[in-house]
XYZ file of C-alpha atoms in Angstrom:
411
model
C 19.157 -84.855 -32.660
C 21.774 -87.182 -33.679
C 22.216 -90.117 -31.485
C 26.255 -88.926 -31.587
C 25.320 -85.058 -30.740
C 23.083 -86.245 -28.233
C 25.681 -88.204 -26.408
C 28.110 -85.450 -26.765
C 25.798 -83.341 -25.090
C 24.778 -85.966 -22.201
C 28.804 -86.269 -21.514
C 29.192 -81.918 -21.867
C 26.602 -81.686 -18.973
C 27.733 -84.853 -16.982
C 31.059 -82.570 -17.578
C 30.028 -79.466 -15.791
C 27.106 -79.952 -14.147
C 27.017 -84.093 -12.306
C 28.209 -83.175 -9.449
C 25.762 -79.808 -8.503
C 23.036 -82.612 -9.847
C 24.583 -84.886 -7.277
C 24.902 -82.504 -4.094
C 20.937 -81.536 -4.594
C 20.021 -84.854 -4.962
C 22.139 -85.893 -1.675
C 19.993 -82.880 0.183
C 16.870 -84.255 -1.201
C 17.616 -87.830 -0.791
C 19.833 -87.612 2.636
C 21.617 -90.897 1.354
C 24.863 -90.489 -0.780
C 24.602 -93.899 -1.836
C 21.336 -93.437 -3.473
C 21.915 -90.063 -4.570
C 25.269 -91.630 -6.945
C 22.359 -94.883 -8.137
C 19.790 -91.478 -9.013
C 22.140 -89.705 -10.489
C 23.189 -92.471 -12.940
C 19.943 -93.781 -13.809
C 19.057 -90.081 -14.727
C 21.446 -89.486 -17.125
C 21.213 -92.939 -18.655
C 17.300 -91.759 -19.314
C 18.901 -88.425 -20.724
C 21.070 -90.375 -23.714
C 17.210 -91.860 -24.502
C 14.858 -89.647 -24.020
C 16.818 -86.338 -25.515
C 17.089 -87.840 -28.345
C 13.762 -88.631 -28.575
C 12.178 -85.214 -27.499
C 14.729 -82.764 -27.665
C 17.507 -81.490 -24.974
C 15.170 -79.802 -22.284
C 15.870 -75.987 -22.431
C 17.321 -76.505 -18.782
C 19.108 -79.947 -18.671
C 20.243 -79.515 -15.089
C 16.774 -79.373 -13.996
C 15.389 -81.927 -15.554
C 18.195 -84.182 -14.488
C 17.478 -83.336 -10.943
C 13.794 -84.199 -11.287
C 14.607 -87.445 -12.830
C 16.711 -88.688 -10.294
C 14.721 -87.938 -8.077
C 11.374 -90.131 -9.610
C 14.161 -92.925 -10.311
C 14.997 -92.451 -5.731
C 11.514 -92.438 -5.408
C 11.003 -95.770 -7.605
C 14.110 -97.328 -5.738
C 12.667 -96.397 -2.164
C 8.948 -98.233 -3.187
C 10.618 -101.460 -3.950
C 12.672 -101.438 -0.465
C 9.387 -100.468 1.231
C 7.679 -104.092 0.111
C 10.235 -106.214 1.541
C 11.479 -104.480 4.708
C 10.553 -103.761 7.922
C 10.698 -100.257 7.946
C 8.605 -100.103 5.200
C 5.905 -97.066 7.133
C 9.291 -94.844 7.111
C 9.895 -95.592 3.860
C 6.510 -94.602 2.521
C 6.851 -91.468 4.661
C 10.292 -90.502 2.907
C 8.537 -91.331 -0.257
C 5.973 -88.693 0.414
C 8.367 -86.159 1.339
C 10.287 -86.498 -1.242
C 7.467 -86.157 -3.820
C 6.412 -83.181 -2.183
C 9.918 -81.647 -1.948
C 10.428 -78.144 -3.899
C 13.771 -76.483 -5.570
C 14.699 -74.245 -7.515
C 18.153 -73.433 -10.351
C 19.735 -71.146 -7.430
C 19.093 -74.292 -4.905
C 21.058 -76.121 -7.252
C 24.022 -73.469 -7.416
C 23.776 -73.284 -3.322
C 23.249 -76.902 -2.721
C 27.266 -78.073 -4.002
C 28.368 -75.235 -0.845
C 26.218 -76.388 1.513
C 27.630 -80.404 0.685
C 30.896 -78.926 0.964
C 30.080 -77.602 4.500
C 28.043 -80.995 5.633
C 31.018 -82.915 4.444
C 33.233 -80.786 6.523
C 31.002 -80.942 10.019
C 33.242 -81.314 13.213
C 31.329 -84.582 13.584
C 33.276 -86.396 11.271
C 36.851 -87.316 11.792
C 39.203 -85.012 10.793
C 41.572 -87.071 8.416
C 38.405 -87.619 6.061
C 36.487 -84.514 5.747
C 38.670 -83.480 3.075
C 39.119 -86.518 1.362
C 34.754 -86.997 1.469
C 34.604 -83.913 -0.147
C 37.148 -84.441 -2.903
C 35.124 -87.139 -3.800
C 32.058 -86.211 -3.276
C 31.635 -82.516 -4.630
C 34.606 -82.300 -6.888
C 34.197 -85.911 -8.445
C 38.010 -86.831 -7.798
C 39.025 -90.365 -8.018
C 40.089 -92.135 -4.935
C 43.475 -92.805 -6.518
C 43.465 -88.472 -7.363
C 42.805 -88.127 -3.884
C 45.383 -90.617 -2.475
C 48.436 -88.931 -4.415
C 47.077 -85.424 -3.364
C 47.291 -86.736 0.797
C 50.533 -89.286 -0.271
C 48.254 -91.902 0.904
C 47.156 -95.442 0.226
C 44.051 -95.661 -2.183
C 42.815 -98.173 0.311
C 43.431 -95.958 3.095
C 40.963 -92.587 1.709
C 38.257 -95.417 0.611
C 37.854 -96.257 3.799
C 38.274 -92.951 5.536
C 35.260 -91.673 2.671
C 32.619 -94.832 3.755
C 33.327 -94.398 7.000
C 32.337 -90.458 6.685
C 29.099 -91.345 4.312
C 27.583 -93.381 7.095
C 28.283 -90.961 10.039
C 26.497 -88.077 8.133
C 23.750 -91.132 7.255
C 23.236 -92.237 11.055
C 24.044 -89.064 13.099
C 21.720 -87.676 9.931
C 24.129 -84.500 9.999
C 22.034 -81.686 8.283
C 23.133 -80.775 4.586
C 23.177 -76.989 4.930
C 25.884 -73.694 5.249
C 26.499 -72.758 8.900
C 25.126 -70.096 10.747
C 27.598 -67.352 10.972
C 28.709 -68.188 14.531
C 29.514 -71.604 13.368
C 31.179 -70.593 10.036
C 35.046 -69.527 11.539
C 35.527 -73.488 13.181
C 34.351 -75.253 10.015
C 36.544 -72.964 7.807
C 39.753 -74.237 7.660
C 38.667 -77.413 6.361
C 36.702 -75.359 4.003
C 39.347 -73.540 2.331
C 41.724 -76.686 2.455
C 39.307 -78.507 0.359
C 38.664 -75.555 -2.176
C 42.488 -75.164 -2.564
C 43.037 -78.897 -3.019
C 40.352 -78.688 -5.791
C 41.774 -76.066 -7.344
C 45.678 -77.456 -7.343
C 44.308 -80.409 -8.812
C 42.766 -78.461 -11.511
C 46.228 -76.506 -12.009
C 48.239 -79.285 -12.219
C 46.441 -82.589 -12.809
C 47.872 -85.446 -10.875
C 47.477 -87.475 -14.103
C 46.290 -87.009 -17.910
C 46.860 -85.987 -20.763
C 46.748 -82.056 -19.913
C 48.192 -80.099 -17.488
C 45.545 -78.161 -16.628
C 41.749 -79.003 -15.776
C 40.150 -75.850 -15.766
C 36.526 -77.454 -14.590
C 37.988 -77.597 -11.331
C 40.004 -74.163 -11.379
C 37.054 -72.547 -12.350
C 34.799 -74.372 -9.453
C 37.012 -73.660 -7.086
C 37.202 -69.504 -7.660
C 33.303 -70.073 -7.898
C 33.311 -71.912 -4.474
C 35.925 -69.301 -3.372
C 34.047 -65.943 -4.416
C 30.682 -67.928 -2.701
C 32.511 -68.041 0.385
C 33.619 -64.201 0.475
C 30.497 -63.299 -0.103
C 29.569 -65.644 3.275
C 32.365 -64.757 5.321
C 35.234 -61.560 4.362
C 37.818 -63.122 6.811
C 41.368 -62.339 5.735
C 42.128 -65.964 4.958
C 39.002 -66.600 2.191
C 40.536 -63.465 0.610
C 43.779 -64.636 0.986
C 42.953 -68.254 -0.806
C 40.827 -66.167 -3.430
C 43.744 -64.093 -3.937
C 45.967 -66.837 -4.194
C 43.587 -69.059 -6.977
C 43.226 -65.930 -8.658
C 47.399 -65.123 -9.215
C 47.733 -68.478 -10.335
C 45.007 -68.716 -13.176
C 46.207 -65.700 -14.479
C 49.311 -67.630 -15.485
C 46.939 -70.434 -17.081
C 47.392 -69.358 -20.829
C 51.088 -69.461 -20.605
C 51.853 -72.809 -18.854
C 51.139 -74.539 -22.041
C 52.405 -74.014 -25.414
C 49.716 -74.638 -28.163
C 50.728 -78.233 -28.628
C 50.110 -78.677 -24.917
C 53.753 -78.983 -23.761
C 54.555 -77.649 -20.023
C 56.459 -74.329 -20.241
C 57.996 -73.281 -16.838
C 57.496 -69.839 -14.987
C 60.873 -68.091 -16.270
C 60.267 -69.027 -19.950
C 56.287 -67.999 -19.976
C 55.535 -65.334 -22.256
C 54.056 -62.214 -19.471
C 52.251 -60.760 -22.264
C 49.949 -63.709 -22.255
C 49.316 -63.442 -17.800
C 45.592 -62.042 -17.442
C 46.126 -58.868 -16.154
C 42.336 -58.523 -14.671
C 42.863 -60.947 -12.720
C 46.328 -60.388 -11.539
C 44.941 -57.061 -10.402
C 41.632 -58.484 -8.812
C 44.517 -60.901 -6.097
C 47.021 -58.256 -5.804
C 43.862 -55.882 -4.720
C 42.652 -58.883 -2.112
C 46.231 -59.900 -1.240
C 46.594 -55.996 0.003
C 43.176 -55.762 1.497
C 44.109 -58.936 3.594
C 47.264 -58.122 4.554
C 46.527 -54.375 6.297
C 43.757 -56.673 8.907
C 47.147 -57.611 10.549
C 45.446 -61.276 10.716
C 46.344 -63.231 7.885
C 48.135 -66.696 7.752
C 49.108 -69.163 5.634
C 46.812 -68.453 2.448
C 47.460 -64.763 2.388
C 51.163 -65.456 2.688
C 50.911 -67.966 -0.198
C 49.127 -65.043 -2.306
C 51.360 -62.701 -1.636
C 54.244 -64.377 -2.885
C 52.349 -65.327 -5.800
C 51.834 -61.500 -5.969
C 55.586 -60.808 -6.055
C 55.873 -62.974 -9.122
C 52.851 -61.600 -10.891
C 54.617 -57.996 -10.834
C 57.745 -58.874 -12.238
C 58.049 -57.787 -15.438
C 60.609 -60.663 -16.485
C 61.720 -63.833 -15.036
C 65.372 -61.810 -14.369
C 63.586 -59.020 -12.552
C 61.381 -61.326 -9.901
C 62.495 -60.206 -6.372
C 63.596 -64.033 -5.009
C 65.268 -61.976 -1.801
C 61.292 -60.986 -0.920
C 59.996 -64.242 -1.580
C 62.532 -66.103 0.464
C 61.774 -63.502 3.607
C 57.822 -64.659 2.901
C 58.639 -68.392 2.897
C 60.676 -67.637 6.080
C 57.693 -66.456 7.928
C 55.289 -69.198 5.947
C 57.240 -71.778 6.882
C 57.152 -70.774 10.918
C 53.104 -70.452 10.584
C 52.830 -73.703 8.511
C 55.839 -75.788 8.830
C 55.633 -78.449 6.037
C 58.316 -80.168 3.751
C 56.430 -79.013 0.794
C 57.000 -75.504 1.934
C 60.291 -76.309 2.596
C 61.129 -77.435 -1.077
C 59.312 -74.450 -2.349
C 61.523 -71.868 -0.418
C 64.548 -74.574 -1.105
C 64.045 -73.277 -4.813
C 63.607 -69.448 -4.325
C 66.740 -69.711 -2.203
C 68.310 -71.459 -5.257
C 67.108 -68.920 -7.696
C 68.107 -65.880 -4.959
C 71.652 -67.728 -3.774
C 72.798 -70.448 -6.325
C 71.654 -73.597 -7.433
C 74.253 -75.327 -4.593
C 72.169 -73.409 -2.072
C 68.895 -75.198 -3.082
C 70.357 -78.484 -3.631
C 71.673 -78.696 -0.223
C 68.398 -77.775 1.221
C 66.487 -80.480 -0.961
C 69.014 -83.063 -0.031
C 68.248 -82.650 3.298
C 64.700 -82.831 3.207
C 64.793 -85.596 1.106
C 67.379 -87.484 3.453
C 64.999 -86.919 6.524
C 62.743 -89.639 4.461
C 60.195 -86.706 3.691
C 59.514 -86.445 0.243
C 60.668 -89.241 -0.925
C 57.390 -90.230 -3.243
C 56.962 -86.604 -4.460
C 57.992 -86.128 -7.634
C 58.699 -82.496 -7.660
C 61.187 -82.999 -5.461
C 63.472 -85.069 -7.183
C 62.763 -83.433 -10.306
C 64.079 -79.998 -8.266
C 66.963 -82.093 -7.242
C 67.678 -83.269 -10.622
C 67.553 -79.464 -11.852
C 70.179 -78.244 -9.878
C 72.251 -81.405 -10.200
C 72.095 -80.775 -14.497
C 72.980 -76.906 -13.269
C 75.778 -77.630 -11.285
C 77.218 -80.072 -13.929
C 76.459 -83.263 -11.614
C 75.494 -85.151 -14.816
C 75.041 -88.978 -13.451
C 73.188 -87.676 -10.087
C 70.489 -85.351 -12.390
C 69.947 -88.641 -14.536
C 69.352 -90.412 -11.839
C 67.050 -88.128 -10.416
C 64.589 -87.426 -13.262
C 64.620 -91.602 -13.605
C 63.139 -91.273 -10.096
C 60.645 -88.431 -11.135
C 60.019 -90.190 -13.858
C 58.775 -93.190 -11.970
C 56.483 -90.974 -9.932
C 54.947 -88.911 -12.415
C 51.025 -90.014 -13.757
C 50.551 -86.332 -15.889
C 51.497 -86.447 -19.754
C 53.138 -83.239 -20.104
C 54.999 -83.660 -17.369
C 56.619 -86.772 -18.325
C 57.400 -85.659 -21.691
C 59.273 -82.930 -19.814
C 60.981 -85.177 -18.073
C 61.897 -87.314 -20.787
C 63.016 -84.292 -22.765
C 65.586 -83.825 -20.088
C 66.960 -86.921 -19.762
C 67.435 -87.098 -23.552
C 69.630 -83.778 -23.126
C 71.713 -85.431 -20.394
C 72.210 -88.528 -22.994
């Protein structure tokens, strides 16, 4: 091959399958440090050897077995010039011995997920690790998804990586007594990966669908482990929203919002498969916050139009979200339905007042919500000023552009 197809490849896989490469090579290796140095020396073979021989009929495999000679190699020339050298030679050994298989590969990015998420590690970083670690988010991606200091989730992440290293915290799925307390943090990382994919925090697209599509794998993984009314719920909920994916963009890439989205284009399969779950989860009587979520992305999905969406319905839902989950975001999102259901003067009131308790205040959906209702209600000088704020806060192409195109409307 081409040295340009070849690279093209190299960067397609590195694409969509690094970071599976990278959670079996962390289980093999028990060292995320030298799993990330493996996993970059193997693909930096890949760009020279594929071209050479040929792209191996499975790449993923290969990739994992090179990494893991390139550990081994790294491990031999620690063992001459340290002290631990006899447990180096013994890891050595293991590791040459160690078997896997393709479906280890597949499992091996859930059971990360659920070592990164162990009760042993502190709380405030089990999410951020696993961004990071099995989703391949930025620390900076990360930090604007937690409203957080860079700084802050790099530390929070090395602290993490050397608790799992020293308390040597096993990389493998629960058993199914343990799986209910190491869920939440589960299904808060899965949704986080998947809201990144739906709306990028920055780029040049609004939508990374690597990510939406790992996260309804994760999601559908984790039914399959554990029914419980909340893993349908989030499924559900992941589900709804991707159905809209084809109609949040126009062909040029420009952000369309919900009431101007052509229906036609909403993927009715899977607007059937989340209502279906959404209904299942609600008649357990023991749902919370992700079912509620889904079903108010439900109520949307069956209006026919924008005009016809029952905002009275998904106000009452918010009410009761909001008492299960009180959050500011939550409260901006039912600030809006009420808007839509009672008046733009309605939401702006409520969004002032979030925004004047100091919460919010680096969120730029907020002020760009503020700025709507401002433009609606004829507050001309106030709506400027708030999409200049958005404006300031917003990293994603399209949605600058959008804001831009506002502003230029306002003059």
């Amino acid at each position: 091959m081409a040295d340009a197809a070849v690279r093209a490849r190299v960067e397609q896989v590195y694409r969509e399958d690094s970071r599976r490469i990278l959670a079996t090579l962390i289980r093999l290796l028990g060292d995320f440090d030298l799993a990330e140095e493996a996993l970059h020396e193997a693909f930096f073979v890949a760009v020279e050897r594929w071209q050479r021989d040929g792209v191996p009929d499975n790449p993923r495999t290969w990739l994992v077995s090179t990494g893991r000679f390139k550990a081994i190699d790294v491990l031999r020339r620690r063992a001459r010039f340290r002290a631990s050298r006899p447990l180096l030679l013994a890891q050595v050994e293991e590791l040459e011995q160690a078997q896997w298989s393709d479906e280890d590969v597949e499992d091996d990015r859930l059971r990360l997920m659920f070592t990164c998420c162990h009760p042993a590690l502190a709380a405030d970083a089990q999410v951020p690790l696993t961004l990071r670690e099995v989703c391949d988010l930025t620390t900076e991606e990360i930090a604007r998804a937690f409203l957080s200091a860079p700084a802050t989730i790099a530390q929070r992440i090395v602290r993490a990586k050397a608790k799992i290293r020293d308390a040597k915290i096993p990389y493998q799925v629960p058993s199914l007594s343990e799986l209910p307390e190491r869920l939440d943090s589960v299904l808060r990382v899965i949704y986080l990966v998947f809201n990144e994919g739906y709306s990028a925090s920055d780029g040049a697209q609004v939508v990374r669908e690597d990510l939406t599509r790992e996260a309804i794998r994760l999601g559908r993984l984790l039914m399959e482990l554990l029914p419980e009314p909340e893993v349908m719920g989030l499924l559900a909920l992941m589900l709804l929203h991707e159905s809209r994916r084809a109609a949040r963009t126009s062909p040029e890439g420009e952000l369309i919002l919900l009431e101007n989205q052509d229906r036609a284009r909403w993927d009715a399969q899977l607007i059937a498969e989340g209502g279906a779950l959404v209904e299942r989860a609600l008649t357990t009587r023991r749902f919370g916050p992700y079912c509620l979520q889904a079903a108010i992305a439900a109520v949307h999905a069956e209006a026919p139009t924008a005009a016809e969406t029952d905002w009275a319905q998904i106000v009452g839902l918010y009410d009761v979200l909001l008492r299960a989950t009180p959050s500011p975001v939550i409260e901006l999102n039912r600030a809006v339905a009420v808007a839509k259901r009672d008046g733009a003067l309605a939401g702006l009131t409520l969004i002032e007042g979030i925004l004047e308790r100091g919460e919010l205040q680096d969120y730029h959906l907020a002020h760009s919500a503020r700025a709507e209702f401002c433009r609606q209600l004829g507050r001309t000088d106030e709506a400027r000023t708030a999409y200049a704020r958005a404006l300031e806060l917003t990293r994603q192409a399209p949605e600058r552009r959008f804001i831009e195109g506002r502003l230029r409307e306002l003059g």
